[in-house]
Amino acid sequence: MNRLCAASDIEEGKSKGLDVEGQRLFAVRKDGAVHVYENRCPHRGIPLEWLPDQFLDSSGSLIQCSTHGALFLIESGECVAGPCAGQSLRVLPVVERDGIIWLQNE
């Protein structure tokens, strides 16, 4: 397992960009659970954020691609609106233990 960050680094309703061994990822905490995805839009393969750690829409309820406005469900990464509707972000398995968020080996 690889250490991603301290659990306290990802507040409820917030997102955070991460870099693990050159791989760009991001995490979102919703309803206490942490969801981690590869930071890559399935439409163009580009990073999602418009500013550092800004991965959510204005309501904070969906992940949003800054380039074409695609919207993704936080819980699953499924695109529900935009040019990649029906596709999904790549989910990365994590575990939160002892105040640390760990990336599990795939």
PDB file of C-alpha atoms in Angstrom:
ATOM      1  CA  MET A   1       0.000   0.000   0.000  1.00  0.00           C
ATOM      2  CA  ASN A   2       1.106   3.569  -0.715  1.00  0.00           C
ATOM      3  CA  ARG A   3       0.398   6.471   1.621  1.00  0.00           C
ATOM      4  CA  LEU A   4      -1.725   9.105  -0.122  1.00  0.00           C
ATOM      5  CA  CYS A   5      -2.182  11.705   2.614  1.00  0.00           C
ATOM      6  CA  ALA A   6      -3.417  12.348   6.119  1.00  0.00           C
ATOM      7  CA  ALA A   7      -7.144  11.751   6.442  1.00  0.00           C
ATOM      8  CA  SER A   8      -7.492  15.286   7.829  1.00  0.00           C
ATOM      9  CA  ASP A   9      -6.163  16.687   4.507  1.00  0.00           C
ATOM     10  CA  ILE A  10      -9.519  15.885   2.872  1.00  0.00           C
ATOM     11  CA  GLU A  11     -12.369  17.694   4.576  1.00  0.00           C
ATOM     12  CA  GLU A  12     -16.029  16.783   4.182  1.00  0.00           C
ATOM     13  CA  GLY A  13     -17.391  18.143   0.899  1.00  0.00           C
ATOM     14  CA  LYS A  14     -13.935  19.081  -0.395  1.00  0.00           C
ATOM     15  CA  SER A  15     -11.517  17.737  -2.997  1.00  0.00           C
ATOM     16  CA  LYS A  16      -7.737  17.499  -3.150  1.00  0.00           C
ATOM     17  CA  GLY A  17      -5.276  16.767  -5.929  1.00  0.00           C
ATOM     18  CA  LEU A  18      -2.607  14.171  -5.198  1.00  0.00           C
ATOM     19  CA  ASP A  19       0.537  12.938  -6.926  1.00  0.00           C
ATOM     20  CA  VAL A  20       1.686   9.400  -6.164  1.00  0.00           C
ATOM     21  CA  GLU A  21       4.817   8.195  -7.893  1.00  0.00           C
ATOM     22  CA  GLY A  22       4.092  10.467 -10.866  1.00  0.00           C
ATOM     23  CA  GLN A  23       0.453   9.426 -11.112  1.00  0.00           C
ATOM     24  CA  ARG A  24      -2.021  12.322 -10.868  1.00  0.00           C
ATOM     25  CA  LEU A  25      -4.981  11.491  -8.630  1.00  0.00           C
ATOM     26  CA  PHE A  26      -7.629  13.357  -6.680  1.00  0.00           C
ATOM     27  CA  ALA A  27      -9.734  12.589  -3.639  1.00  0.00           C
ATOM     28  CA  VAL A  28     -13.172  13.765  -2.536  1.00  0.00           C
ATOM     29  CA  ARG A  29     -14.809  13.224   0.846  1.00  0.00           C
ATOM     30  CA  LYS A  30     -18.584  12.835   0.811  1.00  0.00           C
ATOM     31  CA  ASP A  31     -20.715  11.634   3.713  1.00  0.00           C
ATOM     32  CA  GLY A  32     -17.534  10.680   5.547  1.00  0.00           C
ATOM     33  CA  ALA A  33     -16.242   8.372   2.800  1.00  0.00           C
ATOM     34  CA  VAL A  34     -13.163   9.137   0.707  1.00  0.00           C
ATOM     35  CA  HIS A  35     -13.364   8.523  -3.044  1.00  0.00           C
ATOM     36  CA  VAL A  36     -10.141   8.539  -5.086  1.00  0.00           C
ATOM     37  CA  TYR A  37      -9.899   8.753  -8.870  1.00  0.00           C
ATOM     38  CA  GLU A  38      -7.269   9.130 -11.537  1.00  0.00           C
ATOM     39  CA  ASN A  39      -7.123  12.822 -12.476  1.00  0.00           C
ATOM     40  CA  ARG A  40      -7.946  12.221 -16.126  1.00  0.00           C
ATOM     41  CA  CYS A  41     -11.149  13.057 -17.980  1.00  0.00           C
ATOM     42  CA  PRO A  42     -12.326  10.091 -20.082  1.00  0.00           C
ATOM     43  CA  HIS A  43     -13.301  12.504 -22.879  1.00  0.00           C
ATOM     44  CA  ARG A  44      -9.889  14.037 -23.664  1.00  0.00           C
ATOM     45  CA  GLY A  45      -7.525  12.442 -21.170  1.00  0.00           C
ATOM     46  CA  ILE A  46      -6.723  15.796 -19.561  1.00  0.00           C
ATOM     47  CA  PRO A  47      -6.656  16.796 -15.874  1.00  0.00           C
ATOM     48  CA  LEU A  48     -10.040  17.799 -14.460  1.00  0.00           C
ATOM     49  CA  GLU A  49      -9.342  20.709 -12.118  1.00  0.00           C
ATOM     50  CA  TRP A  50      -9.501  24.387 -13.025  1.00  0.00           C
ATOM     51  CA  LEU A  51      -7.485  25.507  -9.983  1.00  0.00           C
ATOM     52  CA  PRO A  52      -5.425  23.434  -7.536  1.00  0.00           C
ATOM     53  CA  ASP A  53      -7.704  21.121  -5.524  1.00  0.00           C
ATOM     54  CA  GLN A  54     -10.849  22.387  -7.352  1.00  0.00           C
ATOM     55  CA  PHE A  55     -12.588  19.299  -8.730  1.00  0.00           C
ATOM     56  CA  LEU A  56     -16.195  19.963  -7.709  1.00  0.00           C
ATOM     57  CA  ASP A  57     -18.996  21.945  -9.338  1.00  0.00           C
ATOM     58  CA  SER A  58     -20.308  25.121  -7.681  1.00  0.00           C
ATOM     59  CA  SER A  59     -22.804  23.120  -5.591  1.00  0.00           C
ATOM     60  CA  GLY A  60     -20.106  20.727  -4.348  1.00  0.00           C
ATOM     61  CA  SER A  61     -22.308  17.773  -5.255  1.00  0.00           C
ATOM     62  CA  LEU A  62     -20.621  16.611  -8.487  1.00  0.00           C
ATOM     63  CA  ILE A  63     -17.101  16.300  -9.878  1.00  0.00           C
ATOM     64  CA  GLN A  64     -16.705  18.657 -12.840  1.00  0.00           C
ATOM     65  CA  CYS A  65     -14.228  18.695 -15.715  1.00  0.00           C
ATOM     66  CA  SER A  66     -13.036  22.265 -16.105  1.00  0.00           C
ATOM     67  CA  THR A  67     -12.477  21.973 -19.862  1.00  0.00           C
ATOM     68  CA  HIS A  68     -15.818  20.783 -21.230  1.00  0.00           C
ATOM     69  CA  GLY A  69     -18.034  20.827 -18.130  1.00  0.00           C
ATOM     70  CA  ALA A  70     -18.629  17.072 -17.903  1.00  0.00           C
ATOM     71  CA  LEU A  71     -20.214  16.114 -14.562  1.00  0.00           C
ATOM     72  CA  PHE A  72     -19.430  12.945 -12.621  1.00  0.00           C
ATOM     73  CA  LEU A  73     -21.027  11.318  -9.568  1.00  0.00           C
ATOM     74  CA  ILE A  74     -18.756  11.574  -6.539  1.00  0.00           C
ATOM     75  CA  GLU A  75     -19.658   8.089  -5.280  1.00  0.00           C
ATOM     76  CA  SER A  76     -18.922   6.175  -8.504  1.00  0.00           C
ATOM     77  CA  GLY A  77     -17.139   8.466 -10.974  1.00  0.00           C
ATOM     78  CA  GLU A  78     -19.847   7.883 -13.593  1.00  0.00           C
ATOM     79  CA  CYS A  79     -20.287  10.738 -16.077  1.00  0.00           C
ATOM     80  CA  VAL A  80     -23.907  11.901 -15.969  1.00  0.00           C
ATOM     81  CA  ALA A  81     -23.642  14.942 -18.260  1.00  0.00           C
ATOM     82  CA  GLY A  82     -21.272  16.187 -20.947  1.00  0.00           C
ATOM     83  CA  PRO A  83     -19.319  14.751 -23.863  1.00  0.00           C
ATOM     84  CA  CYS A  84     -18.337  11.559 -22.033  1.00  0.00           C
ATOM     85  CA  ALA A  85     -21.816  10.687 -20.642  1.00  0.00           C
ATOM     86  CA  GLY A  86     -21.975   7.006 -19.763  1.00  0.00           C
ATOM     87  CA  GLN A  87     -18.205   6.699 -19.271  1.00  0.00           C
ATOM     88  CA  SER A  88     -16.514   6.798 -15.866  1.00  0.00           C
ATOM     89  CA  LEU A  89     -13.472   8.099 -14.103  1.00  0.00           C
ATOM     90  CA  ARG A  90     -10.965   5.434 -13.074  1.00  0.00           C
ATOM     91  CA  VAL A  91     -11.631   4.493  -9.438  1.00  0.00           C
ATOM     92  CA  LEU A  92      -8.656   3.723  -7.224  1.00  0.00           C
ATOM     93  CA  PRO A  93      -9.126   1.493  -4.181  1.00  0.00           C
ATOM     94  CA  VAL A  94      -8.232   3.143  -0.885  1.00  0.00           C
ATOM     95  CA  VAL A  95      -8.495   2.419   2.792  1.00  0.00           C
ATOM     96  CA  GLU A  96      -8.589   4.959   5.610  1.00  0.00           C
ATOM     97  CA  ARG A  97      -6.812   3.708   8.711  1.00  0.00           C
ATOM     98  CA  ASP A  98      -5.189   5.353  11.738  1.00  0.00           C
ATOM     99  CA  GLY A  99      -5.622   8.849  10.321  1.00  0.00           C
ATOM    100  CA  ILE A 100      -3.994   7.996   6.984  1.00  0.00           C
ATOM    101  CA  ILE A 101      -5.487   7.353   3.544  1.00  0.00           C
ATOM    102  CA  TRP A 102      -3.725   4.480   1.813  1.00  0.00           C
ATOM    103  CA  LEU A 103      -3.846   3.490  -1.844  1.00  0.00           C
ATOM    104  CA  GLN A 104      -4.357  -0.249  -2.051  1.00  0.00           C
ATOM    105  CA  ASN A 105      -2.421  -2.352  -4.537  1.00  0.00           C
ATOM    106  CA  GLU A 106      -4.568  -3.165  -7.541  1.00  0.00           C
TER     107      GLU A 106
END
